[in-house]
Tab-separated table of C-alpha atoms in Angstrom:
chain	number	residue	atom	x	y	z
A	1	MET	CA	102.111	134.083	83.931
A	2	ILE	CA	98.787	134.636	85.626
A	3	ASP	CA	98.410	135.533	89.275
A	4	TYR	CA	96.994	132.279	90.605
A	5	SER	CA	94.525	133.468	93.251
A	6	VAL	CA	90.951	132.697	94.276
A	7	ALA	CA	89.949	136.216	93.175
A	8	SER	CA	91.399	135.728	89.690
A	9	LEU	CA	89.710	132.313	89.285
A	10	VAL	CA	86.384	133.944	90.255
A	11	LYS	CA	86.984	136.899	87.935
A	12	MET	CA	87.839	134.696	84.937
A	13	ALA	CA	84.852	132.445	85.549
A	14	LYS	CA	82.533	135.453	85.677
A	15	GLU	CA	84.038	137.092	82.573
A	16	LYS	CA	83.662	133.903	80.566
A	17	ASN	CA	80.307	133.132	82.151
A	18	THR	CA	81.525	129.700	83.114
A	19	LYS	CA	82.448	127.635	86.177
A	20	ILE	CA	85.675	127.782	88.176
A	21	SER	CA	86.418	124.148	87.225
A	22	ASP	CA	86.453	125.137	83.516
A	23	VAL	CA	88.847	128.003	84.259
A	24	VAL	CA	91.098	125.686	86.289
A	25	ILE	CA	91.285	123.195	83.399
A	26	GLU	CA	91.984	125.961	80.831
A	27	ILE	CA	94.818	127.385	82.955
A	28	GLU	CA	96.293	123.940	83.573
A	29	ILE	CA	96.378	123.215	79.818
A	30	GLU	CA	98.124	126.540	79.232
A	31	LEU	CA	100.601	126.500	82.155
A	32	GLU	CA	101.542	122.818	82.212
A	33	GLY	CA	101.200	121.933	78.532
A	34	VAL	CA	98.973	118.931	79.269
A	35	SER	CA	95.975	117.966	77.164
A	36	ARG	CA	92.406	118.140	78.419
A	37	GLU	CA	92.117	114.357	77.885
A	38	THR	CA	95.137	113.650	80.121
A	39	LEU	CA	93.785	115.922	82.851
A	40	ILE	CA	90.325	114.343	82.754
A	41	GLN	CA	91.747	110.821	82.562
A	42	GLN	CA	94.050	111.266	85.567
A	43	MET	CA	91.379	112.992	87.632
A	44	LYS	CA	89.021	110.095	86.825
A	45	GLN	CA	91.632	107.715	88.245
A	46	ASN	CA	91.846	109.870	91.380
A	47	LEU	CA	88.061	109.789	91.778
A	48	ASP	CA	88.045	106.031	91.269
A	49	VAL	CA	90.688	105.498	93.994
A	50	MET	CA	88.752	107.847	96.327
A	51	GLN	CA	85.506	105.915	95.825
A	52	LYS	CA	87.213	102.560	96.332
A	53	ALA	CA	88.924	103.797	99.522
A	54	VAL	CA	85.538	104.915	100.902
A	55	GLU	CA	84.001	101.504	100.153
A	56	ARG	CA	86.943	99.630	101.646
A	57	GLY	CA	87.094	101.733	104.814
A	58	LEU	CA	83.363	101.319	105.460
A	59	LYS	CA	83.415	97.568	104.833
A	60	GLU	CA	86.654	96.241	106.314
A	61	ASN	CA	87.724	96.309	109.927
A	62	LEU	CA	91.090	97.957	109.279
A	63	LYS	CA	93.761	98.248	111.943
A	64	SER	CA	96.614	100.691	111.652
A	65	THR	CA	100.189	99.401	111.652
A	66	SER	CA	100.826	100.946	115.091
A	67	GLY	CA	97.584	99.624	116.605
A	68	MET	CA	96.575	103.088	117.890
A	69	SER	CA	93.558	103.340	115.609
A	70	GLY	CA	91.298	101.457	113.240
A	71	GLY	CA	87.681	100.884	112.249
A	72	GLU	CA	86.336	104.305	113.299
A	73	GLY	CA	84.669	105.077	109.961
A	74	ARG	CA	82.964	101.703	109.888
A	75	MET	CA	81.776	102.079	113.488
A	76	LEU	CA	80.327	105.514	112.776
A	77	GLU	CA	78.528	104.304	109.652
A	78	LYS	CA	76.956	101.460	111.605
A	79	ALA	CA	75.664	103.870	114.259
A	80	ARG	CA	74.346	106.208	111.544
A	81	LEU	CA	72.477	103.389	109.787
A	82	ASN	CA	70.964	102.404	113.140
A	83	GLY	CA	69.599	105.926	113.507
A	84	LYS	CA	71.526	106.558	116.717
A	85	LEU	CA	73.169	109.853	115.774
A	86	ASN	CA	71.959	113.443	116.037
A	87	SER	CA	73.894	115.392	113.437
A	88	GLY	CA	71.911	114.503	110.328
A	89	ASP	CA	72.525	112.091	107.511
A	90	THR	CA	74.527	114.106	104.990
A	91	ILE	CA	76.990	115.329	107.590
A	92	MET	CA	77.386	111.968	109.290
A	93	LYS	CA	77.722	110.157	105.955
A	94	ALA	CA	80.509	112.609	105.103
A	95	VAL	CA	82.194	112.180	108.464
A	96	ALA	CA	82.027	108.362	108.374
A	97	ARG	CA	83.421	108.331	104.814
A	98	ALA	CA	86.198	110.770	105.662
A	99	MET	CA	87.251	108.600	108.612
A	100	ALA	CA	86.939	105.448	106.520
A	101	VAL	CA	89.445	106.830	104.003
A	102	ALA	CA	91.755	107.999	106.811
A	103	ASN	CA	91.533	104.448	108.225
A	104	VAL	CA	92.544	103.006	104.860
A	105	ASN	CA	95.522	105.380	104.820
A	106	ALA	CA	96.632	104.407	108.342
A	107	ALA	CA	96.390	100.730	107.393
A	108	MET	CA	98.733	101.193	104.419
A	109	GLY	CA	95.946	101.109	101.862
A	110	LYS	CA	95.671	103.005	98.580
A	111	ILE	CA	94.503	106.626	98.813
A	112	VAL	CA	94.774	109.917	96.932
A	113	ALA	CA	96.823	112.584	98.720
A	114	ALA	CA	94.301	115.468	98.661
A	115	PRO	CA	96.141	117.661	99.280
A	116	THR	CA	98.172	115.408	101.643
A	117	ALA	CA	97.983	111.818	102.878
A	118	GLY	CA	97.171	113.042	106.404
A	119	SER	CA	94.097	114.924	105.170
A	120	CYS	CA	93.111	112.403	102.494
A	121	GLY	CA	89.609	111.662	103.852
A	122	ILE	CA	88.123	115.151	103.824
A	123	ILE	CA	87.544	115.731	100.101
A	124	PRO	CA	86.174	112.254	99.281
A	125	GLY	CA	84.067	112.202	102.466
A	126	ALA	CA	82.448	115.608	102.081
A	127	LEU	CA	82.213	115.690	98.286
A	128	LEU	CA	80.796	112.181	97.789
A	129	SER	CA	78.267	112.566	100.590
A	130	ALA	CA	77.042	115.922	99.211
A	131	ALA	CA	76.973	114.445	95.701
A	132	GLU	CA	74.729	111.634	96.902
A	133	HIS	CA	72.403	114.138	98.586
A	134	ILE	CA	71.980	116.343	95.513
A	135	LYS	CA	72.178	113.364	93.115
A	136	ALA	CA	75.141	114.767	91.226
A	137	SER	CA	76.442	112.788	88.253
A	138	GLN	CA	79.905	111.235	88.083
A	139	ASP	CA	80.907	113.996	85.612
A	140	GLU	CA	79.748	116.717	87.982
A	141	ILE	CA	81.789	115.188	90.821
A	142	LEU	CA	84.778	115.015	88.483
A	143	MET	CA	84.472	118.707	87.603
A	144	ALA	CA	84.121	119.576	91.298
A	145	LEU	CA	87.494	117.884	91.875
A	146	PHE	CA	89.048	120.382	89.455
A	147	THR	CA	87.502	123.221	91.466
A	148	ALA	CA	89.025	121.677	94.605
A	149	GLY	CA	92.347	121.291	92.789
A	150	GLY	CA	92.349	124.928	91.663
A	151	ILE	CA	91.712	126.136	95.216
A	152	GLY	CA	94.464	123.826	96.450
A	153	ARG	CA	96.817	125.155	93.806
A	154	VAL	CA	96.202	128.705	95.038
A	155	ILE	CA	97.055	127.614	98.576
A	156	THR	CA	100.274	125.844	97.488
A	157	GLU	CA	101.351	128.921	95.493
A	158	LYS	CA	100.462	131.563	98.106
A	159	ALA	CA	100.912	129.557	101.321
A	160	THR	CA	101.431	125.875	102.097
A	161	VAL	CA	99.487	122.627	102.509
A	162	SER	CA	102.223	120.987	104.579
A	163	GLY	CA	101.713	120.297	108.283
A	164	ALA	CA	105.458	120.585	108.832
A	165	GLU	CA	105.346	124.152	107.481
A	166	GLY	CA	101.935	125.416	108.579
A	167	GLY	CA	100.384	123.046	111.112
A	168	CYS	CA	97.097	121.189	110.725
A	169	GLN	CA	95.315	124.336	109.524
A	170	ALA	CA	97.456	124.008	106.386
A	171	GLU	CA	96.584	120.334	105.844
A	172	CYS	CA	93.079	119.654	107.112
A	173	GLY	CA	92.150	123.348	106.800
A	174	SER	CA	93.151	123.418	103.140
A	175	ALA	CA	91.398	120.122	102.411
A	176	ALA	CA	88.192	121.465	103.984
A	177	ALA	CA	88.466	124.733	102.022
A	178	MET	CA	88.996	122.803	98.783
A	179	ALA	CA	86.055	120.502	99.512
A	180	ALA	CA	83.784	123.395	100.547
A	181	GLY	CA	84.405	125.284	97.299
A	182	ALA	CA	83.974	122.128	95.243
A	183	ILE	CA	80.624	121.310	96.874
A	184	VAL	CA	79.323	124.840	96.255
A	185	GLU	CA	80.076	124.584	92.541
A	186	MET	CA	78.625	121.071	92.327
A	187	ALA	CA	75.443	122.296	94.047
A	188	GLY	CA	75.014	125.090	91.502
A	189	GLY	CA	76.490	127.960	93.528
A	190	SER	CA	78.162	130.972	91.883
A	191	PRO	CA	81.929	131.529	91.642
A	192	ASP	CA	81.603	134.179	94.377
A	193	GLN	CA	79.895	131.640	96.609
A	194	VAL	CA	82.756	129.181	95.966
A	195	SER	CA	85.173	131.841	97.160
A	196	ASN	CA	83.108	132.515	100.296
A	197	ALA	CA	82.987	128.807	101.145
A	198	VAL	CA	86.802	128.629	100.891
A	199	ALA	CA	87.139	131.586	103.258
A	200	PHE	CA	84.661	130.125	105.794
A	201	ALA	CA	86.241	126.690	105.948
A	202	LEU	CA	89.769	127.995	106.401
A	203	LYS	CA	88.762	130.697	108.930
A	204	ASN	CA	87.109	128.004	111.055
A	205	VAL	CA	90.407	126.252	111.742
A	206	LEU	CA	93.017	129.037	111.708
A	207	GLY	CA	95.690	128.294	114.268
A	208	LEU	CA	95.074	124.551	114.383
A	209	VAL	CA	98.326	122.803	115.256
A	210	CYS	CA	99.803	119.556	113.915
A	211	ASP	CA	100.641	117.449	116.984
A	212	PRO	CA	100.432	113.787	115.973
A	213	VAL	CA	101.129	111.204	118.675
A	214	GLY	CA	104.407	109.455	117.922
A	215	GLY	CA	104.613	111.400	114.659
A	216	LEU	CA	102.143	108.955	113.107
A	217	VAL	CA	99.215	109.954	110.875
A	218	GLU	CA	96.592	108.649	113.302
A	219	VAL	CA	95.947	110.532	116.553
A	220	PRO	CA	94.413	113.097	116.159
A	221	CYS	CA	94.624	113.060	112.334
A	222	ILE	CA	91.877	110.532	111.672
A	223	LYS	CA	89.349	112.463	113.765
A	224	ARG	CA	90.562	115.756	112.302
A	225	ASN	CA	89.465	114.319	108.961
A	226	ALA	CA	85.988	113.902	110.459
A	227	MET	CA	86.011	117.512	111.605
A	228	GLY	CA	87.300	118.653	108.220
A	229	ALA	CA	84.472	116.945	106.343
A	230	ALA	CA	81.836	118.487	108.621
A	231	ASN	CA	83.548	121.869	108.320
A	232	ALA	CA	83.450	121.613	104.521
A	233	LEU	CA	79.712	120.891	104.488
A	234	ILE	CA	78.831	123.648	106.973
A	235	SER	CA	80.984	126.158	105.091
A	236	SER	CA	79.492	125.239	101.722
A	237	ASP	CA	75.975	125.560	103.150
A	238	MET	CA	76.741	128.980	104.629
A	239	ALA	CA	77.982	130.100	101.211
A	240	LEU	CA	75.009	128.603	99.360
A	241	ALA	CA	72.680	130.414	101.777
A	242	GLY	CA	74.267	133.672	100.643
A	243	LEU	CA	76.409	134.460	103.683
A	244	GLN	CA	79.457	136.526	102.849
A	245	SER	CA	82.947	136.370	104.266
A	246	PHE	CA	84.030	139.763	105.613
A	247	ILE	CA	87.645	138.792	104.840
A	248	PRO	CA	88.142	137.626	101.220
A	249	ALA	CA	89.428	134.069	100.635
A	250	ASP	CA	92.881	135.148	99.405
A	251	GLU	CA	93.440	137.226	102.545
A	252	VAL	CA	92.352	134.317	104.730
A	253	ILE	CA	94.908	132.127	102.921
A	254	GLY	CA	97.525	134.820	103.584
A	255	ALA	CA	96.584	134.895	107.267
A	256	MET	CA	96.813	131.099	107.459
A	257	TYR	CA	100.338	131.254	106.042
A	258	GLU	CA	101.406	133.998	108.446
A	259	ILE	CA	100.055	132.022	111.408
A	260	GLY	CA	101.772	128.880	110.119
A	261	LYS	CA	105.138	130.574	109.814
A	262	LYS	CA	104.910	132.006	113.335
A	263	MET	CA	103.685	128.731	114.831
A	264	PRO	CA	106.290	127.180	117.173
A	265	VAL	CA	108.094	124.206	115.666
A	266	GLU	CA	106.779	121.957	118.469
A	267	PHE	CA	103.352	122.214	116.802
A	268	LYS	CA	104.402	121.503	113.245
A	269	GLU	CA	104.515	117.733	112.778
A	270	THR	CA	107.501	117.247	115.073
A	271	ALA	CA	105.556	115.311	117.734
A	272	LEU	CA	107.252	117.464	120.393
A	273	GLY	CA	104.221	119.373	121.699
A	274	GLY	CA	100.459	119.403	122.210
A	275	LEU	CA	98.736	116.023	122.153
A	276	ALA	CA	102.002	114.322	121.193
A	277	ALA	CA	103.577	115.501	124.469
A	278	THR	CA	100.751	114.408	126.797
A	279	PRO	CA	101.433	111.726	129.440
A	280	THR	CA	99.229	109.208	127.607
A	281	ALA	CA	100.976	109.822	124.306
A	282	LYS	CA	104.368	109.419	125.944
A	283	ARG	CA	103.323	106.217	127.677
A	284	PHE	CA	102.065	104.708	124.442
A	285	TYR	CA	104.870	105.968	122.343
A	286	LYS	CA	108.225	106.037	124.062
A	287	VAL	CA	110.425	108.173	121.820
B	1	MET	CA	101.964	123.108	92.331
B	2	LYS	CA	100.095	121.474	89.428
B	3	VAL	CA	96.438	120.648	90.068
B	4	LEU	CA	97.182	116.938	89.624
B	5	ASP	CA	99.931	117.167	92.258
B	6	VAL	CA	97.498	118.896	94.634
B	7	ILE	CA	94.795	116.235	94.111
B	8	GLY	CA	97.238	113.343	93.942
B	9	PRO	CA	99.397	111.396	93.797
B	10	ILE	CA	97.649	108.079	94.260
B	11	MET	CA	99.735	106.381	96.930
B	12	ILE	CA	99.863	103.751	99.637
B	13	GLY	CA	99.511	105.426	103.046
B	14	PRO	CA	100.028	106.551	105.648
B	15	SER	CA	102.651	109.226	105.014
B	16	SER	CA	104.101	110.915	101.932
B	17	SER	CA	107.480	111.378	103.641
B	18	HIS	CA	107.687	108.140	105.661
B	19	THR	CA	105.980	105.807	103.180
B	20	ALA	CA	105.937	107.196	99.609
B	21	GLY	CA	109.349	108.872	99.961
B	22	ALA	CA	110.750	105.685	101.485
B	23	VAL	CA	109.580	103.596	98.504
B	24	ARG	CA	111.338	106.024	96.157
B	25	LEU	CA	114.547	105.838	98.214
B	26	GLY	CA	114.502	102.048	98.002
B	27	ARG	CA	113.934	102.153	94.250
B	28	ILE	CA	116.758	104.566	93.604
B	29	ALA	CA	119.157	102.533	95.791
B	30	ARG	CA	118.212	99.421	93.792
B	31	ASN	CA	118.850	101.287	90.534
B	32	ILE	CA	122.222	102.547	91.764
B	33	LEU	CA	123.216	98.953	92.525
B	34	GLY	CA	122.095	98.203	88.973
B	35	GLU	CA	121.303	94.546	89.665
B	36	GLU	CA	118.759	92.573	91.690
B	37	PRO	CA	119.851	92.875	95.349
B	38	VAL	CA	120.202	89.656	97.390
B	39	SER	CA	121.291	91.296	100.624
B	40	ALA	CA	120.328	94.661	102.110
B	41	LYS	CA	121.488	96.120	105.416
B	42	LEU	CA	119.430	99.199	106.265
B	43	THR	CA	120.445	101.724	108.903
B	44	LEU	CA	117.746	104.183	109.943
B	45	HIS	CA	118.430	107.638	111.363
B	46	GLY	CA	116.377	110.236	113.266
B	47	SER	CA	112.617	110.249	112.734
B	48	PHE	CA	112.971	107.222	110.438
B	49	SER	CA	114.518	105.204	113.280
B	50	LYS	CA	111.886	106.344	115.814
B	51	THR	CA	108.689	105.918	113.794
B	52	TYR	CA	109.459	103.423	111.058
B	53	ARG	CA	107.251	100.630	112.326
B	54	GLY	CA	104.116	102.780	112.716
B	55	HIS	CA	104.562	104.383	109.314
B	56	GLY	CA	105.490	101.151	107.585
B	57	THR	CA	108.747	102.807	106.533
B	58	ASP	CA	110.539	99.442	106.757
B	59	LEU	CA	107.999	97.854	104.392
B	60	ALA	CA	108.172	100.857	102.064
B	61	LEU	CA	111.982	100.815	101.844
B	62	VAL	CA	111.987	97.093	101.050
B	63	ALA	CA	109.167	97.567	98.501
B	64	GLY	CA	111.386	100.086	96.739
B	65	LEU	CA	114.334	97.667	96.821
B	66	LEU	CA	112.050	95.157	95.087
B	67	GLY	CA	111.317	97.756	92.391
B	68	MET	CA	107.752	98.646	93.424
B	69	ASN	CA	106.114	102.037	92.830
B	70	THR	CA	104.539	104.247	95.521
B	71	ASP	CA	100.996	103.087	94.625
B	72	ASP	CA	101.744	99.350	94.659
B	73	GLU	CA	99.259	97.521	96.882
B	74	ARG	CA	101.874	94.850	97.644
B	75	ILE	CA	103.862	97.357	99.759
B	76	PRO	CA	102.370	96.096	103.076
B	77	SER	CA	103.653	92.575	102.252
B	78	ALA	CA	107.026	93.732	100.906
B	79	ILE	CA	109.109	92.042	103.614
B	80	LYS	CA	107.377	88.688	103.036
B	81	ILE	CA	107.824	89.062	99.279
B	82	ALA	CA	111.519	89.841	99.845
B	83	GLU	CA	111.901	86.628	101.856
B	84	ARG	CA	110.272	84.630	99.064
B	85	LYS	CA	112.522	86.211	96.458
B	86	GLY	CA	115.649	85.518	98.487
B	87	LEU	CA	116.417	89.120	99.398
B	88	LYS	CA	117.916	89.120	102.902
B	89	VAL	CA	117.043	92.316	104.772
B	90	SER	CA	118.181	93.582	108.156
B	91	PHE	CA	117.396	96.815	109.981
B	92	SER	CA	119.353	98.732	112.569
B	93	GLU	CA	119.139	102.202	114.069
B	94	ALA	CA	122.063	104.608	114.291
B	95	ASP	CA	123.036	108.266	114.276
B	96	LEU	CA	124.205	108.957	110.719
B	97	GLY	CA	125.506	112.423	111.620
B	98	ASP	CA	124.455	115.828	110.334
B	99	VAL	CA	121.752	114.663	107.922
B	100	HIS	CA	117.998	115.198	107.430
B	101	PRO	CA	115.854	113.550	110.190
B	102	ASN	CA	114.389	111.100	107.655
B	103	THR	CA	117.562	109.428	106.455
B	104	VAL	CA	118.490	105.839	105.634
B	105	ARG	CA	121.715	104.099	104.640
B	106	PHE	CA	121.475	101.074	102.331
B	107	GLU	CA	124.312	98.550	102.081
B	108	LEU	CA	123.374	96.431	99.093
B	109	LYS	CA	124.851	93.345	97.461
B	110	SER	CA	123.781	91.539	94.296
B	111	ALA	CA	124.109	87.849	93.377
B	112	GLY	CA	127.074	88.785	91.190
B	113	ASP	CA	128.685	90.322	94.304
B	114	LYS	CA	128.191	93.892	93.089
B	115	LYS	CA	128.045	96.276	96.063
B	116	ALA	CA	126.633	99.736	96.691
B	117	VAL	CA	126.336	101.895	99.783
B	118	VAL	CA	123.713	104.620	99.366
B	119	VAL	CA	122.597	107.252	101.876
B	120	GLY	CA	119.382	109.141	101.117
B	121	SER	CA	116.791	111.336	102.816
B	122	SER	CA	113.038	111.721	102.434
B	123	THR	CA	112.689	115.492	102.451
B	124	GLY	CA	108.887	115.876	102.586
B	125	GLY	CA	105.845	115.434	100.346
B	126	GLY	CA	107.406	112.321	98.808
B	127	SER	CA	110.524	114.145	97.577
B	128	ILE	CA	113.915	112.552	98.185
B	129	GLU	CA	117.597	113.409	98.035
B	130	ILE	CA	120.556	111.052	97.666
B	131	VAL	CA	123.408	112.481	99.756
B	132	LYS	CA	126.110	109.805	99.616
B	133	ILE	CA	127.103	106.977	97.255
B	134	ASN	CA	129.921	104.558	98.167
B	135	GLY	CA	131.351	107.096	100.582
B	136	PHE	CA	131.268	110.041	98.145
B	137	GLU	CA	129.237	113.078	99.176
B	138	THR	CA	126.715	113.964	96.477
B	139	SER	CA	123.283	115.510	95.973
B	140	PHE	CA	120.501	114.640	93.562
B	141	LYS	CA	116.765	114.108	93.773
B	142	GLY	CA	116.017	111.427	91.220
B	143	GLU	CA	113.731	113.761	89.286
B	144	PHE	CA	115.856	113.656	86.110
B	145	HIS	CA	117.555	111.013	84.003
B	146	THR	CA	120.814	110.557	85.872
B	147	LEU	CA	124.247	109.228	84.928
B	148	ILE	CA	126.496	108.180	87.799
B	149	THR	CA	130.166	107.499	87.068
B	150	GLN	CA	133.051	106.448	89.277
B	151	HIS	CA	136.257	107.365	87.527
B	152	GLU	CA	139.940	108.259	87.902
B	153	ASP	CA	140.401	111.779	89.246
B	154	LYS	CA	142.484	112.843	86.201
B	155	PRO	CA	142.245	115.784	83.783
B	156	GLY	CA	139.991	115.241	80.763
B	157	VAL	CA	137.767	112.448	82.058
B	158	ILE	CA	134.796	114.726	82.612
B	159	SER	CA	135.013	116.193	79.123
B	160	GLU	CA	135.267	112.692	77.628
B	161	VAL	CA	131.976	111.817	79.311
B	162	THR	CA	130.224	115.033	78.329
B	163	THR	CA	131.481	114.681	74.742
B	164	VAL	CA	129.720	111.319	74.422
B	165	LEU	CA	126.515	112.816	75.816
B	166	ALA	CA	126.792	115.731	73.374
B	167	GLN	CA	127.290	113.348	70.434
B	168	TYR	CA	123.950	111.774	71.224
B	169	GLY	CA	122.186	115.115	71.731
B	170	ILE	CA	121.693	114.564	75.466
B	171	ASN	CA	121.402	117.882	77.261
B	172	ILE	CA	122.907	118.228	80.731
B	173	ALA	CA	120.649	119.944	83.292
B	174	PHE	CA	122.877	119.643	86.386
B	175	MET	CA	126.188	118.041	87.242
B	176	ARG	CA	128.320	117.516	90.310
B	177	VAL	CA	131.728	115.944	90.907
B	178	SER	CA	133.049	114.796	94.258
B	179	ARG	CA	136.088	112.918	95.512
B	180	LYS	CA	137.546	111.720	98.770
B	181	GLU	CA	141.167	112.609	97.995
B	182	LYS	CA	143.056	114.243	95.138
B	183	GLY	CA	144.179	112.058	92.204
B	184	ASN	CA	142.399	108.932	93.324
B	185	LEU	CA	138.779	108.089	92.588
B	186	ALA	CA	135.956	110.545	91.847
B	187	LEU	CA	132.184	110.296	91.582
B	188	MET	CA	130.185	112.285	89.068
B	189	ILE	CA	126.426	112.817	88.895
B	190	ILE	CA	125.045	114.161	85.626
B	191	GLU	CA	121.332	114.924	85.447
B	192	THR	CA	119.987	115.216	81.913
B	193	ASP	CA	116.836	116.394	80.150
B	194	ASN	CA	116.875	113.393	77.803
B	195	PRO	CA	116.916	109.655	78.515
B	196	ILE	CA	120.366	108.015	78.554
B	197	PRO	CA	120.073	104.830	76.428
B	198	ASN	CA	122.047	101.725	77.447
B	199	GLY	CA	124.211	102.083	74.331
B	200	VAL	CA	125.339	105.544	75.418
B	201	ARG	CA	126.024	104.327	78.941
B	202	ASP	CA	128.067	101.404	77.582
B	203	LYS	CA	130.051	103.712	75.329
B	204	ILE	CA	130.953	105.857	78.361
B	205	ALA	CA	131.835	102.741	80.372
B	206	GLU	CA	134.278	101.615	77.627
B	207	ASN	CA	136.639	104.391	78.738
B	208	ARG	CA	139.439	102.757	80.752
B	209	LYS	CA	139.555	105.660	83.211
B	210	ILE	CA	135.904	105.061	84.085
B	211	TYR	CA	135.345	102.202	86.542
B	212	SER	CA	131.567	102.228	86.466
B	213	ALA	CA	128.779	104.077	84.681
B	214	ILE	CA	125.166	103.682	85.738
B	215	ALA	CA	122.186	105.364	84.080
B	216	ILE	CA	118.959	105.626	86.030
B	217	GLU	CA	115.529	106.889	85.056
B	218	PRO	CA	113.582	109.497	87.018
B	219	ILE	CA	112.039	107.895	90.111
């Protein structure tokens, strides 16, 4: 049994002079006894559902079942196309797409939990927007999803991706870390740079609590997906520029887990604290 | 966790515990009934009772009762589809006692007047646990092929069941027996590594001391 860590993925990729995505696929074949074809086929289906969710969220005026949210991704995309925003096209494309997917999720549409349903917009938003910018092929995006999956697997083995166990840092933080690493590889970065991007993205949101209004995956989750997509792009750019994380990715993941375990239960998806306990939240959602 | 469980599953939102897990609970309750349900009384407990409308938990539970999977795009219209198919559904909220916050009790009836009362919890990330069937305490997650028997609480019945499974090369992974009182009726859950074909189930059901035998596939 291998020690599934970011450091070991980087080490194996360097030794074999290959990419982290290749290492992730090789390990998956060995550990889970699945064929390469099955892995590729299922990941293709995931990518297809991600792309369709982006399209749907940008096109349709979706309302959530509770009525608390809806249409944010579409609204943002409209403003971006009208040239009204300041943050730049790649970032705002990513943010609008991330929110569009989160809108689809809140409206009971079809999404890919990546790693969770609550954080499902971050990877498609950030990855597909970056892919468009660098003109990556469908196959390159597909391989980047394996890089994201490998990083996510490390986090599930060494820590958690569940908001109920580790707060939002574990959900949206992990999704951003997975997306950041994936973008670095897709953009031609080295395995070490992938690892740095993971560390940056997760460090940026350490301590973030999970305090959804009424316990629903809407407020603040949909906007946290926007933040997660932007975080992923910024972190991948810092890594591609050669910046180094003082604390290695695996230690950051360890710190995230420690913080998650010590986080009061009111801030772990129970809707008992934070935004969920504000007067407005209580007025809207009488529990 | 496998890479394809980290990026995945493909599901209908918004929540793995309140939507995807709820669909799986509905499906397993339907399978325990063993026939198409025509009436379903659902009692929701804890977080399920407080947030079911916003999460679409009600739609998801009914979708499961109709036999849908967690990625079925008809889930949002499940209650309308149930009406069309003649499945009568009602919801109420109640304290079901010392159970997981995301718990539901199904009282199901089929056209042939078969009945089942199933209590199950959605334990997070889409995982579920069945904790009660027809008043018997139990525990299984629907991840294996499962044989459920209700039988006379008499010596030898369990070995008669396991002997049939052994004859057909079906390996038992987990098993659990429960009863309400000594010498009356008992419930047994056997989780196996191999599928349990209908023929094997029928052979077990032939036993006069066994009142019912149901085989369900992993959910």
